[in-house]
CSV table of C-alpha atoms in Angstrom, one decimal:
chain,number,residue,atom,x,y,z
E,841,MET,CA,0.4,0.3,-0.2
E,842,ASN,CA,1.1,2.7,-1.2
E,843,ARG,CA,-0.8,5.1,-0.6
E,844,ARG,CA,-0.5,7.7,2.5
E,845,TYR,CA,-2.5,9.3,4.4
E,846,ILE,CA,-1.8,12.5,6.2
E,847,PHE,CA,-4.2,14.2,8.8
E,848,LEU,CA,-3.8,17.9,10.1
E,849,PHE,CA,-5.1,18.6,14.0
E,850,LEU,CA,-7.3,21.4,13.1
E,851,VAL,CA,-8.8,23.5,16.2
E,852,ALA,CA,-11.8,25.3,15.6
E,853,TRP,CA,-11.9,28.9,13.9
E,854,ALA,CA,-12.2,31.3,17.0
E,855,THR,CA,-12.4,34.9,17.6
E,856,THR,CA,-9.7,36.4,20.4
E,857,ALA,CA,-9.5,39.0,22.6
E,858,PHE,CA,-8.3,40.5,19.7
E,859,GLY,CA,-11.0,39.1,16.9
E,860,GLN,CA,-8.0,37.7,15.2
E,861,ARG,CA,-9.3,34.2,14.4
E,862,LEU,CA,-6.7,31.5,14.0
E,863,ARG,CA,-5.8,27.8,13.8
E,864,VAL,CA,-4.3,25.9,15.3
E,865,GLY,CA,-1.9,22.6,13.1
E,866,ASP,CA,-1.2,25.3,9.4
E,867,ALA,CA,-1.0,23.0,7.5
E,868,GLU,CA,1.9,24.8,5.7
E,869,ALA,CA,4.2,25.4,8.3
E,870,SER,CA,3.7,21.1,8.9
E,871,GLY,CA,4.4,20.2,5.6
E,872,MET,CA,1.0,18.4,5.9
E,873,ASN,CA,-1.3,17.5,3.5
E,874,ALA,CA,-5.5,17.3,4.7
E,875,ASN,CA,-6.9,13.7,4.6
E,876,THR,CA,-10.7,15.0,4.0
E,877,ARG,CA,-12.2,12.1,6.2
E,878,LEU,CA,-10.2,12.5,9.5
E,879,SER,CA,-10.5,15.2,9.0
E,880,GLN,CA,-14.2,15.8,8.6
E,881,LEU,CA,-14.4,13.1,12.2
E,882,GLU,CA,-12.0,14.8,14.3
E,883,HIS,CA,-13.6,18.1,13.8
E,884,PHE,CA,-17.4,16.4,14.6
E,885,LEU,CA,-15.2,15.1,17.9
E,886,ARG,CA,-13.7,18.9,18.1
E,887,LEU,CA,-17.3,19.2,19.2
E,888,GLN,CA,-17.9,16.5,21.8
E,889,PRO,CA,-18.3,17.3,24.9
E,890,HIS,CA,-14.6,17.1,26.0
E,891,GLY,CA,-12.8,17.5,22.5
E,892,VAL,CA,-10.2,17.1,21.0
E,893,ASP,CA,-6.0,16.9,23.1
E,894,PHE,CA,-3.4,17.0,20.2
E,895,THR,CA,1.0,16.5,21.8
E,896,GLN,CA,3.4,17.5,18.7
E,897,ARG,CA,7.0,15.7,19.7
E,898,ASN,CA,10.2,16.1,18.4
E,899,ASP,CA,12.7,14.4,21.2
E,900,PHE,CA,15.5,12.8,18.1
E,901,ASN,CA,14.5,9.6,19.4
E,902,ASN,CA,13.8,8.7,15.9
E,903,SER,CA,14.1,10.2,12.4
E,904,TYR,CA,10.2,12.0,12.1
E,905,ILE,CA,7.9,14.3,14.2
E,906,ARG,CA,5.9,12.3,16.5
E,907,CYS,CA,2.0,13.4,16.4
E,908,GLY,CA,-1.2,12.6,18.3
E,909,TRP,CA,-4.6,12.9,18.5
E,910,HIS,CA,-7.3,11.2,21.3
E,911,ALA,CA,-10.9,12.4,22.3
E,912,GLN,CA,-12.9,10.9,24.4
E,913,LEU,CA,-17.5,9.7,24.8
E,914,ASP,CA,-19.0,9.2,27.4
E,915,THR,CA,-22.1,8.1,28.8
E,916,ILE,CA,-22.3,10.9,31.6
E,917,ALA,CA,-21.4,13.6,29.6
E,918,VAL,CA,-23.8,12.9,26.9
E,919,THR,CA,-27.3,11.3,25.5
E,920,PRO,CA,-28.1,8.3,24.5
E,921,SER,CA,-28.5,9.3,20.9
E,922,GLN,CA,-25.5,11.6,20.6
E,923,LEU,CA,-23.8,9.0,21.5
E,924,GLU,CA,-25.2,6.9,19.3
E,925,ASN,CA,-24.6,9.4,16.4
E,926,ALA,CA,-21.0,10.0,17.4
E,927,ILE,CA,-20.4,6.2,17.2
E,928,ASN,CA,-22.4,6.0,13.9
E,929,THR,CA,-19.6,8.5,12.6
E,930,ILE,CA,-17.1,6.4,13.9
E,931,ARG,CA,-18.0,3.9,12.6
E,932,THR,CA,-18.6,4.6,8.6
E,933,ALA,CA,-15.1,6.7,8.5
E,934,PHE,CA,-13.4,3.9,10.0
E,935,ALA,CA,-15.4,1.3,7.3
E,936,ASP,CA,-14.1,3.7,4.5
E,937,LEU,CA,-10.6,4.2,5.9
E,938,ARG,CA,-9.4,0.1,6.6
E,939,LYS,CA,-10.8,-0.1,2.1
E,940,ASP,CA,-6.5,1.3,1.9
E,941,ALA,CA,-5.0,0.5,4.9
E,942,THR,CA,-2.0,-1.4,5.3
E,943,GLU,CA,-3.8,-4.5,8.0
E,944,SER,CA,-7.1,-2.5,10.2
E,945,TYR,CA,-9.3,-4.8,12.6
E,946,MET,CA,-13.2,-4.3,13.4
E,947,TYR,CA,-14.7,-5.7,16.1
E,948,GLU,CA,-17.9,-5.1,17.0
E,949,TYR,CA,-20.1,-7.3,19.8
E,950,HIS,CA,-23.7,-5.6,20.9
E,951,GLN,CA,-26.3,-7.7,23.5
E,952,ASN,CA,-29.3,-7.3,26.2
E,953,GLY,CA,-27.0,-3.3,25.9
E,954,ALA,CA,-23.5,-4.0,26.1
E,955,ASP,CA,-21.4,-3.2,23.9
E,956,THR,CA,-17.9,-3.7,23.2
E,957,ILE,CA,-15.9,-1.9,19.9
E,958,SER,CA,-12.7,-1.8,18.8
E,959,PHE,CA,-11.4,-0.1,15.7
E,960,ASN,CA,-8.2,-0.6,14.9
E,961,VAL,CA,-6.2,1.3,11.7
E,962,ALA,CA,-3.3,1.7,10.2
E,963,PHE,CA,-0.7,2.4,7.1
E,964,SER,CA,2.7,1.7,6.1
E,965,ASP,CA,4.4,4.9,4.2
E,966,ASP,CA,7.2,2.7,1.9
E,967,ASP,CA,4.9,-0.8,2.2
E,968,SER,CA,6.7,-2.5,5.0
E,969,GLU,CA,5.1,-5.2,6.8
E,970,ILE,CA,3.5,-3.4,9.9
E,971,ASP,CA,4.5,-5.5,13.5
E,972,SER,CA,1.1,-5.7,14.6
E,973,HIS,CA,0.0,-7.3,18.2
E,974,ARG,CA,-3.7,-8.0,19.1
E,975,SER,CA,-4.7,-8.2,22.7
E,976,GLY,CA,-8.2,-9.3,23.8
E,977,HIS,CA,-10.2,-7.1,21.1
E,978,TYR,CA,-7.3,-4.6,20.4
E,979,VAL,CA,-4.4,-4.4,18.1
E,980,HIS,CA,-1.4,-2.6,18.6
E,981,TYR,CA,0.4,-1.6,16.5
E,982,TRP,CA,3.9,-1.2,15.8
E,983,GLU,CA,6.6,0.0,12.5
E,984,ALA,CA,3.7,2.0,11.0
E,985,SER,CA,4.1,5.3,9.7
E,986,GLU,CA,0.2,6.8,10.4
E,987,ALA,CA,-2.5,4.1,13.6
E,988,PHE,CA,-5.6,4.5,15.4
E,989,ASN,CA,-8.0,2.5,16.8
E,990,PHE,CA,-11.6,3.3,18.5
E,991,ARG,CA,-12.2,1.5,22.0
E,992,TYR,CA,-16.1,1.6,23.6
E,993,ASP,CA,-16.6,-0.8,26.1
E,994,GLY,CA,-19.8,0.5,27.7
E,995,VAL,CA,-19.8,3.3,29.3
E,996,PHE,CA,-16.1,5.5,27.8
E,997,GLY,CA,-14.5,5.4,24.0
E,998,HIS,CA,-11.5,6.7,23.3
E,999,TYR,CA,-10.5,7.6,19.8
E,1000,ASN,CA,-6.3,7.4,19.2
E,1001,HIS,CA,-4.2,8.4,16.6
E,1002,PHE,CA,-1.2,9.2,15.4
E,1003,ARG,CA,0.7,9.9,12.7
E,1004,GLU,CA,4.6,10.4,11.7
E,1005,VAL,CA,5.8,13.0,9.6
E,1006,PRO,CA,9.2,13.3,8.0
E,1007,ARG,CA,11.9,15.1,9.7
E,1008,ASP,CA,15.0,15.5,7.8
E,1009,ILE,CA,17.6,16.4,10.1
E,1010,SER,CA,21.3,15.5,10.8
E,1011,GLU,CA,22.0,14.2,14.0
E,1012,ALA,CA,24.7,17.8,13.0
E,1013,ASP,CA,22.1,19.6,12.6
E,1014,GLN,CA,20.5,19.1,16.4
E,1015,LYS,CA,20.5,22.1,18.5
E,1016,PRO,CA,19.6,22.3,21.7
E,1017,PHE,CA,15.9,24.2,22.9
E,1018,ASP,CA,16.2,27.9,22.4
E,1019,ILE,CA,14.9,29.9,25.1
E,1020,ALA,CA,15.3,33.2,24.7
E,1021,ALA,CA,14.0,32.7,20.8
E,1022,PHE,CA,11.5,31.4,22.2
E,1023,GLU,CA,10.3,33.7,25.3
E,1024,ALA,CA,10.9,36.1,21.7
E,1025,HIS,CA,8.7,34.0,19.1
E,1026,ILE,CA,5.9,34.1,22.4
E,1027,GLN,CA,6.7,38.3,22.9
E,1028,PRO,CA,4.4,40.0,20.4
E,1029,VAL,CA,1.4,38.4,22.0
E,1030,LEU,CA,1.9,39.0,25.4
E,1031,GLU,CA,2.4,42.1,25.0
E,1032,GLN,CA,-1.0,42.2,24.3
E,1033,LEU,CA,-1.7,40.7,26.7
E,1034,MET,CA,0.1,43.0,28.7
E,1035,LYS,CA,-2.5,45.6,26.9
E,1036,LEU,CA,-5.8,44.0,28.4
E,1037,LYS,CA,-6.7,46.4,31.6
E,1038,GLY,CA,-5.8,44.7,34.8
E,1039,ALA,CA,-3.5,42.6,33.3
E,1040,LYS,CA,-0.6,41.6,34.6
E,1041,SER,CA,2.6,40.2,34.9
E,1042,TYR,CA,4.8,39.3,37.8
E,1043,PRO,CA,8.2,38.3,38.5
E,1044,VAL,CA,8.6,34.1,39.2
E,1045,TYR,CA,11.2,32.7,41.5
E,1046,TRP,CA,10.6,29.5,43.2
E,1047,GLN,CA,13.3,26.7,45.1
E,1048,HIS,CA,13.9,23.6,47.0
E,1049,ASP,CA,17.3,22.0,47.8
E,1050,LYS,CA,17.9,18.6,47.9
E,1051,GLU,CA,18.1,18.6,51.9
E,1052,TYR,CA,14.5,20.1,52.0
E,1053,VAL,CA,13.3,17.5,49.6
E,1054,ASP,CA,14.7,14.4,51.4
E,1055,SER,CA,12.8,15.8,54.7
E,1056,THR,CA,8.9,16.1,52.4
E,1057,GLY,CA,9.0,12.3,51.7
E,1058,THR,CA,6.4,12.2,48.5
E,1059,ASN,CA,3.9,13.2,50.3
E,1060,GLY,CA,4.9,15.9,52.6
E,1061,LEU,CA,5.6,18.2,49.3
E,1062,GLY,CA,2.8,21.4,49.2
E,1063,LEU,CA,3.7,21.6,44.8
E,1064,TYR,CA,2.4,20.5,42.3
E,1065,GLY,CA,3.1,20.5,38.5
E,1066,GLY,CA,6.2,18.0,39.1
E,1067,ARG,CA,6.8,14.1,40.7
E,1068,LEU,CA,9.5,13.5,43.4
E,1069,PRO,CA,12.1,11.4,41.3
E,1070,ASP,CA,13.7,8.6,41.9
E,1071,ASP,CA,16.7,10.7,43.7
E,1072,PRO,CA,15.2,14.4,44.4
E,1073,GLN,CA,17.6,17.0,43.0
E,1074,ALA,CA,17.4,20.4,43.8
E,1075,GLY,CA,15.8,22.8,41.9
E,1076,LEU,CA,15.1,26.0,40.3
E,1077,THR,CA,12.8,28.4,39.4
E,1078,THR,CA,12.8,31.2,37.9
E,1079,GLY,CA,10.4,33.5,35.1
E,1080,THR,CA,7.4,35.7,34.2
E,1081,HIS,CA,3.1,34.7,35.4
E,1082,TYR,CA,1.0,36.4,33.4
E,1083,PHE,CA,-2.3,36.4,34.7
E,1084,ILE,CA,-5.0,38.3,32.6
E,1085,PRO,CA,-8.3,38.2,34.7
E,1086,ALA,CA,-11.9,36.3,34.1
E,1087,GLN,CA,-13.6,38.7,32.1
E,1088,TYR,CA,-11.5,38.4,29.0
E,1089,LYS,CA,-12.2,34.4,27.3
E,1090,ALA,CA,-9.6,33.4,28.3
E,1091,GLY,CA,-9.8,29.9,25.6
E,1092,GLY,CA,-9.2,32.6,22.3
E,1093,ILE,CA,-6.3,33.6,24.6
E,1094,TYR,CA,-5.3,30.2,24.9
E,1095,LEU,CA,-5.1,29.5,20.9
E,1096,GLN,CA,-4.0,32.3,20.6
E,1097,LEU,CA,-0.4,31.7,22.4
E,1098,HIS,CA,-1.3,28.3,21.6
E,1099,SER,CA,-0.8,29.4,17.8
E,1100,GLN,CA,2.3,32.0,18.2
E,1101,ALA,CA,3.7,28.7,20.3
E,1102,TYR,CA,2.6,26.5,17.5
E,1103,ASP,CA,4.4,28.7,15.2
E,1104,TYR,CA,7.3,28.3,16.3
E,1105,VAL,CA,8.5,24.8,16.6
E,1106,ASN,CA,6.8,23.8,13.7
E,1107,LEU,CA,9.8,26.4,12.5
E,1108,HIS,CA,12.6,25.3,14.2
E,1109,PRO,CA,12.9,20.7,13.5
E,1110,GLU,CA,16.7,21.5,14.6
E,1111,GLN,CA,15.3,21.4,18.0
E,1112,PRO,CA,13.4,18.9,20.7
E,1113,TYR,CA,10.5,19.8,22.2
E,1114,LYS,CA,6.9,18.9,23.3
E,1115,ILE,CA,3.9,21.0,22.2
E,1116,THR,CA,0.3,20.0,23.4
E,1117,TYR,CA,-2.9,21.1,22.9
E,1118,LEU,CA,-5.8,21.2,25.5
E,1119,PRO,CA,-9.7,21.3,24.7
E,1120,ILE,CA,-10.3,22.1,28.3
E,1121,ILE,CA,-7.9,24.4,29.9
E,1122,LEU,CA,-7.0,23.0,33.3
E,1123,ARG,CA,-8.9,24.5,36.9
E,1124,ILE,CA,-6.8,25.7,40.2
E,1125,SER,CA,-9.4,24.6,42.5
E,1126,ARG,CA,-10.1,27.2,45.5
E,1127,ASP,CA,-7.3,24.9,48.0
E,1128,GLY,CA,-4.7,25.2,45.4
E,1129,ILE,CA,-5.4,21.7,43.9
E,1130,VAL,CA,-5.1,21.7,40.1
E,1131,ASP,CA,-8.4,20.0,39.0
E,1132,LYS,CA,-7.3,17.3,36.3
E,1133,GLY,CA,-11.3,15.9,35.6
E,1134,ALA,CA,-11.6,12.8,34.2
E,1135,PHE,CA,-9.7,13.0,30.9
E,1136,HIS,CA,-7.5,16.1,31.3
E,1137,MET,CA,-4.5,14.1,32.6
E,1138,ALA,CA,-1.9,16.4,32.3
E,1139,THR,CA,-0.3,19.3,33.7
E,1140,GLY,CA,-1.1,23.1,32.1
E,1141,ASP,CA,2.3,22.3,29.6
E,1142,ILE,CA,1.4,24.2,26.0
E,1143,VAL,CA,5.6,23.8,25.7
E,1144,GLN,CA,8.1,21.2,27.1
E,1145,SER,CA,10.9,21.8,26.2
E,1146,ASP,CA,12.7,18.9,28.0
E,1147,ILE,CA,10.6,16.5,27.2
E,1148,ARG,CA,12.5,13.3,29.3
E,1149,PRO,CA,13.1,15.9,32.9
E,1150,PHE,CA,15.0,13.0,34.3
E,1151,ALA,CA,16.5,12.2,32.0
E,1152,ASP,CA,19.8,15.2,33.2
E,1153,LEU,CA,18.8,16.4,36.3
E,1154,ASN,CA,21.5,20.0,35.5
E,1155,SER,CA,20.2,20.3,32.4
E,1156,THR,CA,17.9,23.9,31.7
E,1157,LYS,CA,14.5,23.4,31.1
E,1158,TYR,CA,11.9,25.5,29.8
E,1159,ASN,CA,7.3,24.9,30.0
E,1160,LEU,CA,4.7,27.5,29.0
E,1161,ARG,CA,2.2,26.7,30.9
E,1162,CYS,CA,-2.1,28.3,31.5
E,1163,TYR,CA,-3.6,27.5,34.4
E,1164,GLN,CA,-7.2,28.3,35.1
E,1165,ASP,CA,-9.1,29.8,38.6
E,1166,ASP,CA,-12.1,32.0,38.9
E,1167,ASP,CA,-9.8,35.1,38.9
E,1168,GLY,CA,-8.3,34.2,35.3
E,1169,LEU,CA,-6.2,33.0,33.1
E,1170,HIS,CA,-2.4,31.7,34.2
E,1171,ILE,CA,0.8,31.9,31.5
E,1172,LEU,CA,3.8,30.8,33.0
E,1173,SER,CA,7.0,30.9,30.6
E,1174,LEU,CA,9.5,29.3,33.1
E,1175,THR,CA,13.4,27.9,32.8
E,1176,THR,CA,14.2,26.0,35.1
E,1177,LYS,CA,18.3,24.4,36.3
E,1178,GLY,CA,16.9,21.0,38.4
E,1179,ILE,CA,13.7,19.8,38.7
E,1180,LEU,CA,10.3,22.4,38.5
E,1181,TRP,CA,7.3,22.4,40.8
E,1182,ILE,CA,4.9,25.0,41.1
E,1183,PRO,CA,4.2,26.3,44.9
E,1184,LYS,CA,0.5,25.8,45.8
E,1185,ASN,CA,-1.3,29.2,45.7
E,1186,PHE,CA,1.4,30.8,42.7
E,1187,GLN,CA,-0.9,33.3,42.0
E,1188,LYS,CA,-1.2,35.4,44.6
E,1189,MET,CA,3.6,34.5,45.8
E,1190,LYS,CA,5.9,37.1,45.4
E,1191,ARG,CA,8.8,34.3,45.9
E,1192,TRP,CA,9.1,30.7,47.8
E,1193,VAL,CA,12.5,29.1,48.9
E,1194,ASN,CA,12.1,25.8,50.5
E,1195,GLY,CA,8.8,25.7,51.8
E,1196,LYS,CA,8.4,29.5,52.5
E,1197,ALA,CA,6.6,31.3,50.8
E,1198,THR,CA,6.8,35.3,50.4
E,1199,PHE,CA,3.2,37.0,49.1
E,1200,ARG,CA,2.9,40.5,47.0
E,1201,LYS,CA,0.5,42.5,48.4
E,1202,ASN,CA,-1.5,43.3,45.6
């Protein structure tokens, strides 16, 4: 099978705080062509309650950039008729796509209201054999250039799709993530945001040493945003906290910032990165905990420069993150030496050192 299916991640056009219209995953920037069937299907899934997550990862472990899409359907969030419509839409798309697939597997079992559905389709760019492994009614495809599947167990439905996009960068051309260049690239967006009434920016300084981490144990550290490594290490995080009041639509701002960040990483395939799009911005609860919900178990990252954060504890890492609370949207542009944790109540914080917090007066 020599036919290649390359699919775009398209975020619905949205009016931002500046009246501009945006999209994520621009075809020209990505060097990709749209497949009509999958574009229509993923547009449909974006309109469902939990939307579509998107991740693009460039880690130099392979000769390609890996793109991934995930959507979830559940019987609680949708009505029975909406769920039936969604499954029928997915079923039709998979039935069409399997005609040209390198490998495919479809299974459905229905009895007395109990449903088990598994659709699996894979493609190879060069007609090479795909290493497939079947586990129950699910098929894992290895060495595929593109694969997607949908599983439904009567309660939850999971749609997954990945694509390997060739990257023509030699080892000699690989470079570290350029933090200064990235921050300069997104600065025009941030400058416009800071012109909004009530918008503010604050310096970030969070520090913990190894002795402090050792003394907390795995459950005593009052922070979120990371995990304790097997060998706890110190961390120093600096950067800028941008705050946008709740009167402005956080979704449009998030799209604006994500679009600018996505533009940078697509212009720099020589740099390692992971960029993520979440259709629901992670919310900080009243007690200072990030409510990740049942469907979006992510950290809030838009861009992460070190995608193996514990591979080199001494490396300098960059994270661009977004969180939302009742007051508004919080954008964090962070540079970390060592291990990153984000203190609880960082929204009002001036400084944090080994558990001692200094809060702003305003």
